[in-house]
Amino acid sequence: MITLYQYWIGIVFPVLIGTVLPVLIGTVFPVLIGTVLPVLIGTVFPVLIGTVLPVLIGTILPVMVGTILPVLVNTVLPVPISTGKILLS
């Protein structure tokens, strides 16, 4: 009686490696590289760079600079500075 483990190791994996993998390498990957990648580079990336980046730069960064930085400067940074002054004196 063949066990499930022996079946997978002895039959399924060799068949997959011998048939499915070469087909993927020979057809699917080249098609993806030849079609999907150029589409991404030609459409998706420029759209992201032209829309998402300006939105990030125009909204999120100013909000961060206007809210998070002042909080850091006023609350977090004075602690090490004041403790450093105490240690130096």
PDB file of N, CA and C in Angstrom:
ATOM      1  N   MET A   1       0.845  -1.192   0.000  1.00  0.00           N
ATOM      2  CA  MET A   1       0.000   0.000   0.000  1.00  0.00           C
ATOM      3  C   MET A   1       0.887   1.251   0.000  1.00  0.00           C
ATOM      4  N   ILE A   2       0.660   2.128  -0.941  1.00  0.00           N
ATOM      5  CA  ILE A   2       1.445   3.371  -1.061  1.00  0.00           C
ATOM      6  C   ILE A   2       0.813   4.439  -0.161  1.00  0.00           C
ATOM      7  N   THR A   3       1.672   5.127   0.570  1.00  0.00           N
ATOM      8  CA  THR A   3       1.152   6.168   1.457  1.00  0.00           C
ATOM      9  C   THR A   3       0.974   7.463   0.663  1.00  0.00           C
ATOM     10  N   LEU A   4       0.228   8.370   1.258  1.00  0.00           N
ATOM     11  CA  LEU A   4      -0.022   9.664   0.620  1.00  0.00           C
ATOM     12  C   LEU A   4       1.283  10.435   0.434  1.00  0.00           C
ATOM     13  N   TYR A   5       2.159  10.340   1.430  1.00  0.00           N
ATOM     14  CA  TYR A   5       3.467  11.006   1.361  1.00  0.00           C
ATOM     15  C   TYR A   5       4.277  10.479   0.173  1.00  0.00           C
ATOM     16  N   GLN A   6       4.324   9.139   0.047  1.00  0.00           N
ATOM     17  CA  GLN A   6       5.060   8.527  -1.065  1.00  0.00           C
ATOM     18  C   GLN A   6       4.446   8.910  -2.404  1.00  0.00           C
ATOM     19  N   TYR A   7       3.138   8.996  -2.432  1.00  0.00           N
ATOM     20  CA  TYR A   7       2.429   9.363  -3.660  1.00  0.00           C
ATOM     21  C   TYR A   7       2.825  10.770  -4.105  1.00  0.00           C
ATOM     22  N   TRP A   8       2.811  11.725  -3.146  1.00  0.00           N
ATOM     23  CA  TRP A   8       3.168  13.114  -3.480  1.00  0.00           C
ATOM     24  C   TRP A   8       4.628  13.236  -3.888  1.00  0.00           C
ATOM     25  N   ILE A   9       5.527  12.611  -3.091  1.00  0.00           N
ATOM     26  CA  ILE A   9       6.965  12.717  -3.353  1.00  0.00           C
ATOM     27  C   ILE A   9       7.350  11.943  -4.620  1.00  0.00           C
ATOM     28  N   GLY A  10       6.748  10.781  -4.827  1.00  0.00           N
ATOM     29  CA  GLY A  10       7.165   9.907  -5.921  1.00  0.00           C
ATOM     30  C   GLY A  10       6.464  10.146  -7.240  1.00  0.00           C
ATOM     31  N   ILE A  11       5.254  10.700  -7.191  1.00  0.00           N
ATOM     32  CA  ILE A  11       4.481  10.844  -8.430  1.00  0.00           C
ATOM     33  C   ILE A  11       4.117  12.296  -8.718  1.00  0.00           C
ATOM     34  N   VAL A  12       3.465  12.960  -7.779  1.00  0.00           N
ATOM     35  CA  VAL A  12       2.911  14.297  -8.043  1.00  0.00           C
ATOM     36  C   VAL A  12       4.012  15.324  -8.263  1.00  0.00           C
ATOM     37  N   PHE A  13       4.987  15.423  -7.346  1.00  0.00           N
ATOM     38  CA  PHE A  13       6.049  16.424  -7.483  1.00  0.00           C
ATOM     39  C   PHE A  13       6.885  16.231  -8.753  1.00  0.00           C
ATOM     40  N   PRO A  14       7.333  14.991  -9.051  1.00  0.00           N
ATOM     41  CA  PRO A  14       8.094  14.813 -10.305  1.00  0.00           C
ATOM     42  C   PRO A  14       7.286  15.202 -11.546  1.00  0.00           C
ATOM     43  N   VAL A  15       5.997  14.875 -11.547  1.00  0.00           N
ATOM     44  CA  VAL A  15       5.152  15.219 -12.694  1.00  0.00           C
ATOM     45  C   VAL A  15       5.028  16.738 -12.798  1.00  0.00           C
ATOM     46  N   LEU A  16       4.793  17.398 -11.658  1.00  0.00           N
ATOM     47  CA  LEU A  16       4.693  18.861 -11.652  1.00  0.00           C
ATOM     48  C   LEU A  16       5.991  19.493 -12.145  1.00  0.00           C
ATOM     49  N   ILE A  17       7.111  19.026 -11.599  1.00  0.00           N
ATOM     50  CA  ILE A  17       8.415  19.590 -11.969  1.00  0.00           C
ATOM     51  C   ILE A  17       8.734  19.293 -13.434  1.00  0.00           C
ATOM     52  N   GLY A  18       8.307  18.138 -13.915  1.00  0.00           N
ATOM     53  CA  GLY A  18       8.639  17.751 -15.274  1.00  0.00           C
ATOM     54  C   GLY A  18       7.712  18.312 -16.340  1.00  0.00           C
ATOM     55  N   THR A  19       6.503  18.711 -15.947  1.00  0.00           N
ATOM     56  CA  THR A  19       5.546  19.190 -16.959  1.00  0.00           C
ATOM     57  C   THR A  19       5.105  20.627 -16.709  1.00  0.00           C
ATOM     58  N   VAL A  20       4.624  20.901 -15.528  1.00  0.00           N
ATOM     59  CA  VAL A  20       4.038  22.219 -15.249  1.00  0.00           C
ATOM     60  C   VAL A  20       5.119  23.294 -15.227  1.00  0.00           C
ATOM     61  N   LEU A  21       6.224  23.026 -14.559  1.00  0.00           N
ATOM     62  CA  LEU A  21       7.296  24.021 -14.432  1.00  0.00           C
ATOM     63  C   LEU A  21       7.877  24.430 -15.787  1.00  0.00           C
ATOM     64  N   PRO A  22       8.222  23.470 -16.657  1.00  0.00           N
ATOM     65  CA  PRO A  22       8.730  23.883 -17.983  1.00  0.00           C
ATOM     66  C   PRO A  22       7.702  24.683 -18.794  1.00  0.00           C
ATOM     67  N   VAL A  23       6.428  24.320 -18.662  1.00  0.00           N
ATOM     68  CA  VAL A  23       5.381  25.070 -19.368  1.00  0.00           C
ATOM     69  C   VAL A  23       5.317  26.490 -18.843  1.00  0.00           C
ATOM     70  N   LEU A  24       5.362  26.638 -17.513  1.00  0.00           N
ATOM     71  CA  LEU A  24       5.357  27.982 -16.910  1.00  0.00           C
ATOM     72  C   LEU A  24       6.560  28.787 -17.393  1.00  0.00           C
ATOM     73  N   ILE A  25       7.734  28.179 -17.320  1.00  0.00           N
ATOM     74  CA  ILE A  25       8.967  28.877 -17.711  1.00  0.00           C
ATOM     75  C   ILE A  25       8.959  29.193 -19.213  1.00  0.00           C
ATOM     76  N   GLY A  26       8.390  28.296 -20.005  1.00  0.00           N
ATOM     77  CA  GLY A  26       8.446  28.474 -21.447  1.00  0.00           C
ATOM     78  C   GLY A  26       7.345  29.338 -22.037  1.00  0.00           C
ATOM     79  N   THR A  27       6.215  29.422 -21.361  1.00  0.00           N
ATOM     80  CA  THR A  27       5.085  30.159 -21.954  1.00  0.00           C
ATOM     81  C   THR A  27       4.557  31.272 -21.052  1.00  0.00           C
ATOM     82  N   VAL A  28       4.201  30.931 -19.831  1.00  0.00           N
ATOM     83  CA  VAL A  28       3.520  31.902 -18.960  1.00  0.00           C
ATOM     84  C   VAL A  28       4.450  33.047 -18.585  1.00  0.00           C
ATOM     85  N   PHE A  29       5.668  32.735 -18.118  1.00  0.00           N
ATOM     86  CA  PHE A  29       6.594  33.786 -17.699  1.00  0.00           C
ATOM     87  C   PHE A  29       6.970  34.719 -18.845  1.00  0.00           C
ATOM     88  N   PRO A  30       7.342  34.175 -20.032  1.00  0.00           N
ATOM     89  CA  PRO A  30       7.655  35.092 -21.148  1.00  0.00           C
ATOM     90  C   PRO A  30       6.465  35.963 -21.549  1.00  0.00           C
ATOM     91  N   VAL A  31       5.264  35.383 -21.514  1.00  0.00           N
ATOM     92  CA  VAL A  31       4.068  36.170 -21.842  1.00  0.00           C
ATOM     93  C   VAL A  31       3.881  37.279 -20.818  1.00  0.00           C
ATOM     94  N   LEU A  32       4.022  36.937 -19.538  1.00  0.00           N
ATOM     95  CA  LEU A  32       3.900  37.952 -18.479  1.00  0.00           C
ATOM     96  C   LEU A  32       4.940  39.049 -18.662  1.00  0.00           C
ATOM     97  N   ILE A  33       6.192  38.631 -18.890  1.00  0.00           N
ATOM     98  CA  ILE A  33       7.283  39.600 -19.056  1.00  0.00           C
ATOM     99  C   ILE A  33       7.079  40.428 -20.324  1.00  0.00           C
ATOM    100  N   GLY A  34       6.522  39.809 -21.364  1.00  0.00           N
ATOM    101  CA  GLY A  34       6.357  40.512 -22.635  1.00  0.00           C
ATOM    102  C   GLY A  34       5.112  41.365 -22.728  1.00  0.00           C
ATOM    103  N   THR A  35       4.117  41.094 -21.893  1.00  0.00           N
ATOM    104  CA  THR A  35       2.857  41.848 -21.999  1.00  0.00           C
ATOM    105  C   THR A  35       2.534  42.617 -20.720  1.00  0.00           C
ATOM    106  N   VAL A  36       2.512  41.928 -19.603  1.00  0.00           N
ATOM    107  CA  VAL A  36       2.074  42.561 -18.344  1.00  0.00           C
ATOM    108  C   VAL A  36       3.073  43.602 -17.886  1.00  0.00           C
ATOM    109  N   LEU A  37       4.347  43.267 -17.938  1.00  0.00           N
ATOM    110  CA  LEU A  37       5.385  44.190 -17.474  1.00  0.00           C
ATOM    111  C   LEU A  37       5.412  45.493 -18.278  1.00  0.00           C
ATOM    112  N   PRO A  38       5.409  45.427 -19.612  1.00  0.00           N
ATOM    113  CA  PRO A  38       5.369  46.690 -20.371  1.00  0.00           C
ATOM    114  C   PRO A  38       4.098  47.507 -20.102  1.00  0.00           C
ATOM    115  N   VAL A  39       2.976  46.812 -19.907  1.00  0.00           N
ATOM    116  CA  VAL A  39       1.724  47.525 -19.594  1.00  0.00           C
ATOM    117  C   VAL A  39       1.866  48.243 -18.258  1.00  0.00           C
ATOM    118  N   LEU A  40       2.421  47.541 -17.272  1.00  0.00           N
ATOM    119  CA  LEU A  40       2.644  48.164 -15.961  1.00  0.00           C
ATOM    120  C   LEU A  40       3.561  49.374 -16.092  1.00  0.00           C
ATOM    121  N   ILE A  41       4.680  49.182 -16.797  1.00  0.00           N
ATOM    122  CA  ILE A  41       5.662  50.258 -16.948  1.00  0.00           C
ATOM    123  C   ILE A  41       5.076  51.408 -17.767  1.00  0.00           C
ATOM    124  N   GLY A  42       4.238  51.073 -18.757  1.00  0.00           N
ATOM    125  CA  GLY A  42       3.723  52.116 -19.642  1.00  0.00           C
ATOM    126  C   GLY A  42       2.474  52.814 -19.162  1.00  0.00           C
ATOM    127  N   THR A  43       1.703  52.172 -18.292  1.00  0.00           N
ATOM    128  CA  THR A  43       0.427  52.785 -17.876  1.00  0.00           C
ATOM    129  C   THR A  43       0.316  52.946 -16.363  1.00  0.00           C
ATOM    130  N   VAL A  44       0.485  51.857 -15.639  1.00  0.00           N
ATOM    131  CA  VAL A  44       0.210  51.895 -14.195  1.00  0.00           C
ATOM    132  C   VAL A  44       1.212  52.775 -13.467  1.00  0.00           C
ATOM    133  N   PHE A  45       2.506  52.573 -13.730  1.00  0.00           N
ATOM    134  CA  PHE A  45       3.523  53.356 -13.035  1.00  0.00           C
ATOM    135  C   PHE A  45       3.405  54.854 -13.334  1.00  0.00           C
ATOM    136  N   PRO A  46       3.266  55.249 -14.619  1.00  0.00           N
ATOM    137  CA  PRO A  46       3.108  56.686 -14.883  1.00  0.00           C
ATOM    138  C   PRO A  46       1.862  57.283 -14.221  1.00  0.00           C
ATOM    139  N   VAL A  47       0.773  56.497 -14.191  1.00  0.00           N
ATOM    140  CA  VAL A  47      -0.449  56.974 -13.530  1.00  0.00           C
ATOM    141  C   VAL A  47      -0.191  57.160 -12.041  1.00  0.00           C
ATOM    142  N   LEU A  48       0.470  56.183 -11.434  1.00  0.00           N
ATOM    143  CA  LEU A  48       0.806  56.300 -10.008  1.00  0.00           C
ATOM    144  C   LEU A  48       1.682  57.517  -9.763  1.00  0.00           C
ATOM    145  N   ILE A  49       2.717  57.669 -10.590  1.00  0.00           N
ATOM    146  CA  ILE A  49       3.648  58.796 -10.428  1.00  0.00           C
ATOM    147  C   ILE A  49       2.929  60.116 -10.698  1.00  0.00           C
ATOM    148  N   GLY A  50       1.962  60.112 -11.637  1.00  0.00           N
ATOM    149  CA  GLY A  50       1.285  61.360 -11.989  1.00  0.00           C
ATOM    150  C   GLY A  50       0.127  61.720 -11.083  1.00  0.00           C
ATOM    151  N   THR A  51      -0.407  60.754 -10.337  1.00  0.00           N
ATOM    152  CA  THR A  51      -1.580  61.057  -9.497  1.00  0.00           C
ATOM    153  C   THR A  51      -1.292  60.829  -8.019  1.00  0.00           C
ATOM    154  N   VAL A  52      -0.804  59.647  -7.672  1.00  0.00           N
ATOM    155  CA  VAL A  52      -0.634  59.294  -6.256  1.00  0.00           C
ATOM    156  C   VAL A  52       0.474  60.118  -5.619  1.00  0.00           C
ATOM    157  N   LEU A  53       1.610  60.221  -6.309  1.00  0.00           N
ATOM    158  CA  LEU A  53       2.731  60.976  -5.743  1.00  0.00           C
ATOM    159  C   LEU A  53       2.388  62.440  -5.481  1.00  0.00           C
ATOM    160  N   PRO A  54       1.790  63.157  -6.462  1.00  0.00           N
ATOM    161  CA  PRO A  54       1.428  64.547  -6.176  1.00  0.00           C
ATOM    162  C   PRO A  54       0.434  64.681  -5.024  1.00  0.00           C
ATOM    163  N   VAL A  55      -0.494  63.731  -4.927  1.00  0.00           N
ATOM    164  CA  VAL A  55      -1.452  63.758  -3.810  1.00  0.00           C
ATOM    165  C   VAL A  55      -0.711  63.586  -2.496  1.00  0.00           C
ATOM    166  N   LEU A  56       0.219  62.624  -2.468  1.00  0.00           N
ATOM    167  CA  LEU A  56       1.012  62.412  -1.254  1.00  0.00           C
ATOM    168  C   LEU A  56       1.791  63.676  -0.896  1.00  0.00           C
ATOM    169  N   ILE A  57       2.467  64.242  -1.904  1.00  0.00           N
ATOM    170  CA  ILE A  57       3.297  65.426  -1.667  1.00  0.00           C
ATOM    171  C   ILE A  57       2.428  66.638  -1.300  1.00  0.00           C
ATOM    172  N   GLY A  58       1.244  66.720  -1.916  1.00  0.00           N
ATOM    173  CA  GLY A  58       0.409  67.908  -1.699  1.00  0.00           C
ATOM    174  C   GLY A  58      -0.469  67.855  -0.471  1.00  0.00           C
ATOM    175  N   THR A  59      -0.760  66.674   0.047  1.00  0.00           N
ATOM    176  CA  THR A  59      -1.684  66.597   1.192  1.00  0.00           C
ATOM    177  C   THR A  59      -1.045  65.956   2.414  1.00  0.00           C
ATOM    178  N   ILE A  60      -0.528  64.755   2.250  1.00  0.00           N
ATOM    179  CA  ILE A  60      -0.068  64.007   3.423  1.00  0.00           C
ATOM    180  C   ILE A  60       1.197  64.620   4.016  1.00  0.00           C
ATOM    181  N   LEU A  61       2.154  64.989   3.158  1.00  0.00           N
ATOM    182  CA  LEU A  61       3.396  65.567   3.675  1.00  0.00           C
ATOM    183  C   LEU A  61       3.161  66.878   4.423  1.00  0.00           C
ATOM    184  N   PRO A  62       2.380  67.823   3.861  1.00  0.00           N
ATOM    185  CA  PRO A  62       2.118  69.048   4.616  1.00  0.00           C
ATOM    186  C   PRO A  62       1.406  68.797   5.947  1.00  0.00           C
ATOM    187  N   VAL A  63       0.498  67.835   5.953  1.00  0.00           N
ATOM    188  CA  VAL A  63      -0.194  67.491   7.205  1.00  0.00           C
ATOM    189  C   VAL A  63       0.813  66.973   8.218  1.00  0.00           C
ATOM    190  N   MET A  64       1.711  66.092   7.759  1.00  0.00           N
ATOM    191  CA  MET A  64       2.740  65.560   8.657  1.00  0.00           C
ATOM    192  C   MET A  64       3.631  66.677   9.180  1.00  0.00           C
ATOM    193  N   VAL A  65       4.066  67.552   8.265  1.00  0.00           N
ATOM    194  CA  VAL A  65       4.955  68.650   8.659  1.00  0.00           C
ATOM    195  C   VAL A  65       4.218  69.615   9.599  1.00  0.00           C
ATOM    196  N   GLY A  66       2.919  69.815   9.346  1.00  0.00           N
ATOM    197  CA  GLY A  66       2.154  70.772  10.139  1.00  0.00           C
ATOM    198  C   GLY A  66       1.656  70.247  11.465  1.00  0.00           C
ATOM    199  N   THR A  67       1.562  68.925  11.609  1.00  0.00           N
ATOM    200  CA  THR A  67       1.006  68.382  12.856  1.00  0.00           C
ATOM    201  C   THR A  67       2.011  67.521  13.619  1.00  0.00           C
ATOM    202  N   ILE A  68       2.589  66.547  12.946  1.00  0.00           N
ATOM    203  CA  ILE A  68       3.452  65.592  13.651  1.00  0.00           C
ATOM    204  C   ILE A  68       4.777  66.224  14.052  1.00  0.00           C
ATOM    205  N   LEU A  69       5.389  66.992  13.144  1.00  0.00           N
ATOM    206  CA  LEU A  69       6.675  67.614  13.460  1.00  0.00           C
ATOM    207  C   LEU A  69       6.604  68.562  14.656  1.00  0.00           C
ATOM    208  N   PRO A  70       5.614  69.480  14.698  1.00  0.00           N
ATOM    209  CA  PRO A  70       5.532  70.356  15.873  1.00  0.00           C
ATOM    210  C   PRO A  70       5.343  69.586  17.182  1.00  0.00           C
ATOM    211  N   VAL A  71       4.558  68.511  17.126  1.00  0.00           N
ATOM    212  CA  VAL A  71       4.366  67.689  18.332  1.00  0.00           C
ATOM    213  C   VAL A  71       5.691  67.075  18.747  1.00  0.00           C
ATOM    214  N   LEU A  72       6.439  66.552  17.778  1.00  0.00           N
ATOM    215  CA  LEU A  72       7.749  65.972  18.084  1.00  0.00           C
ATOM    216  C   LEU A  72       8.691  67.017  18.680  1.00  0.00           C
ATOM    217  N   VAL A  73       8.732  68.172  18.028  1.00  0.00           N
ATOM    218  CA  VAL A  73       9.651  69.232  18.459  1.00  0.00           C
ATOM    219  C   VAL A  73       9.279  69.731  19.861  1.00  0.00           C
ATOM    220  N   ASN A  74       7.981  69.822  20.149  1.00  0.00           N
ATOM    221  CA  ASN A  74       7.539  70.399  21.424  1.00  0.00           C
ATOM    222  C   ASN A  74       7.479  69.401  22.570  1.00  0.00           C
ATOM    223  N   THR A  75       7.338  68.117  22.277  1.00  0.00           N
ATOM    224  CA  THR A  75       7.159  67.152  23.369  1.00  0.00           C
ATOM    225  C   THR A  75       8.292  66.131  23.449  1.00  0.00           C
ATOM    226  N   VAL A  76       8.621  65.504  22.340  1.00  0.00           N
ATOM    227  CA  VAL A  76       9.580  64.392  22.390  1.00  0.00           C
ATOM    228  C   VAL A  76      11.017  64.893  22.459  1.00  0.00           C
ATOM    229  N   LEU A  77      11.360  65.874  21.617  1.00  0.00           N
ATOM    230  CA  LEU A  77      12.748  66.350  21.557  1.00  0.00           C
ATOM    231  C   LEU A  77      13.215  67.074  22.825  1.00  0.00           C
ATOM    232  N   PRO A  78      12.386  67.898  23.479  1.00  0.00           N
ATOM    233  CA  PRO A  78      12.888  68.593  24.676  1.00  0.00           C
ATOM    234  C   PRO A  78      13.356  67.664  25.788  1.00  0.00           C
ATOM    235  N   VAL A  79      12.793  66.458  25.848  1.00  0.00           N
ATOM    236  CA  VAL A  79      13.182  65.539  26.926  1.00  0.00           C
ATOM    237  C   VAL A  79      14.656  65.163  26.837  1.00  0.00           C
ATOM    238  N   PRO A  80      15.126  64.632  25.669  1.00  0.00           N
ATOM    239  CA  PRO A  80      16.568  64.313  25.618  1.00  0.00           C
ATOM    240  C   PRO A  80      17.444  65.556  25.740  1.00  0.00           C
ATOM    241  N   ILE A  81      16.982  66.681  25.215  1.00  0.00           N
ATOM    242  CA  ILE A  81      17.771  67.919  25.278  1.00  0.00           C
ATOM    243  C   ILE A  81      17.907  68.352  26.739  1.00  0.00           C
ATOM    244  N   SER A  82      16.788  68.350  27.484  1.00  0.00           N
ATOM    245  CA  SER A  82      16.844  68.799  28.885  1.00  0.00           C
ATOM    246  C   SER A  82      17.632  67.811  29.735  1.00  0.00           C
ATOM    247  N   THR A  83      17.480  66.510  29.484  1.00  0.00           N
ATOM    248  CA  THR A  83      18.259  65.537  30.261  1.00  0.00           C
ATOM    249  C   THR A  83      19.734  65.632  29.899  1.00  0.00           C
ATOM    250  N   GLY A  84      20.033  65.935  28.630  1.00  0.00           N
ATOM    251  CA  GLY A  84      21.418  66.112  28.214  1.00  0.00           C
ATOM    252  C   GLY A  84      22.049  67.311  28.914  1.00  0.00           C
ATOM    253  N   LYS A  85      21.250  68.406  29.058  1.00  0.00           N
ATOM    254  CA  LYS A  85      21.761  69.603  29.739  1.00  0.00           C
ATOM    255  C   LYS A  85      22.050  69.296  31.205  1.00  0.00           C
ATOM    256  N   ILE A  86      21.167  68.509  31.817  1.00  0.00           N
ATOM    257  CA  ILE A  86      21.361  68.151  33.228  1.00  0.00           C
ATOM    258  C   ILE A  86      22.639  67.315  33.373  1.00  0.00           C
ATOM    259  N   LEU A  87      22.822  66.384  32.447  1.00  0.00           N
ATOM    260  CA  LEU A  87      24.001  65.521  32.517  1.00  0.00           C
ATOM    261  C   LEU A  87      25.290  66.313  32.292  1.00  0.00           C
ATOM    262  N   LEU A  88      25.223  67.327  31.396  1.00  0.00           N
ATOM    263  CA  LEU A  88      26.418  68.121  31.096  1.00  0.00           C
ATOM    264  C   LEU A  88      26.782  69.049  32.241  1.00  0.00           C
ATOM    265  N   SER A  89      25.770  69.527  32.967  1.00  0.00           N
ATOM    266  CA  SER A  89      26.067  70.519  34.013  1.00  0.00           C
ATOM    267  C   SER A  89      26.551  69.867  35.299  1.00  0.00           C
TER     268      SER A  89
END
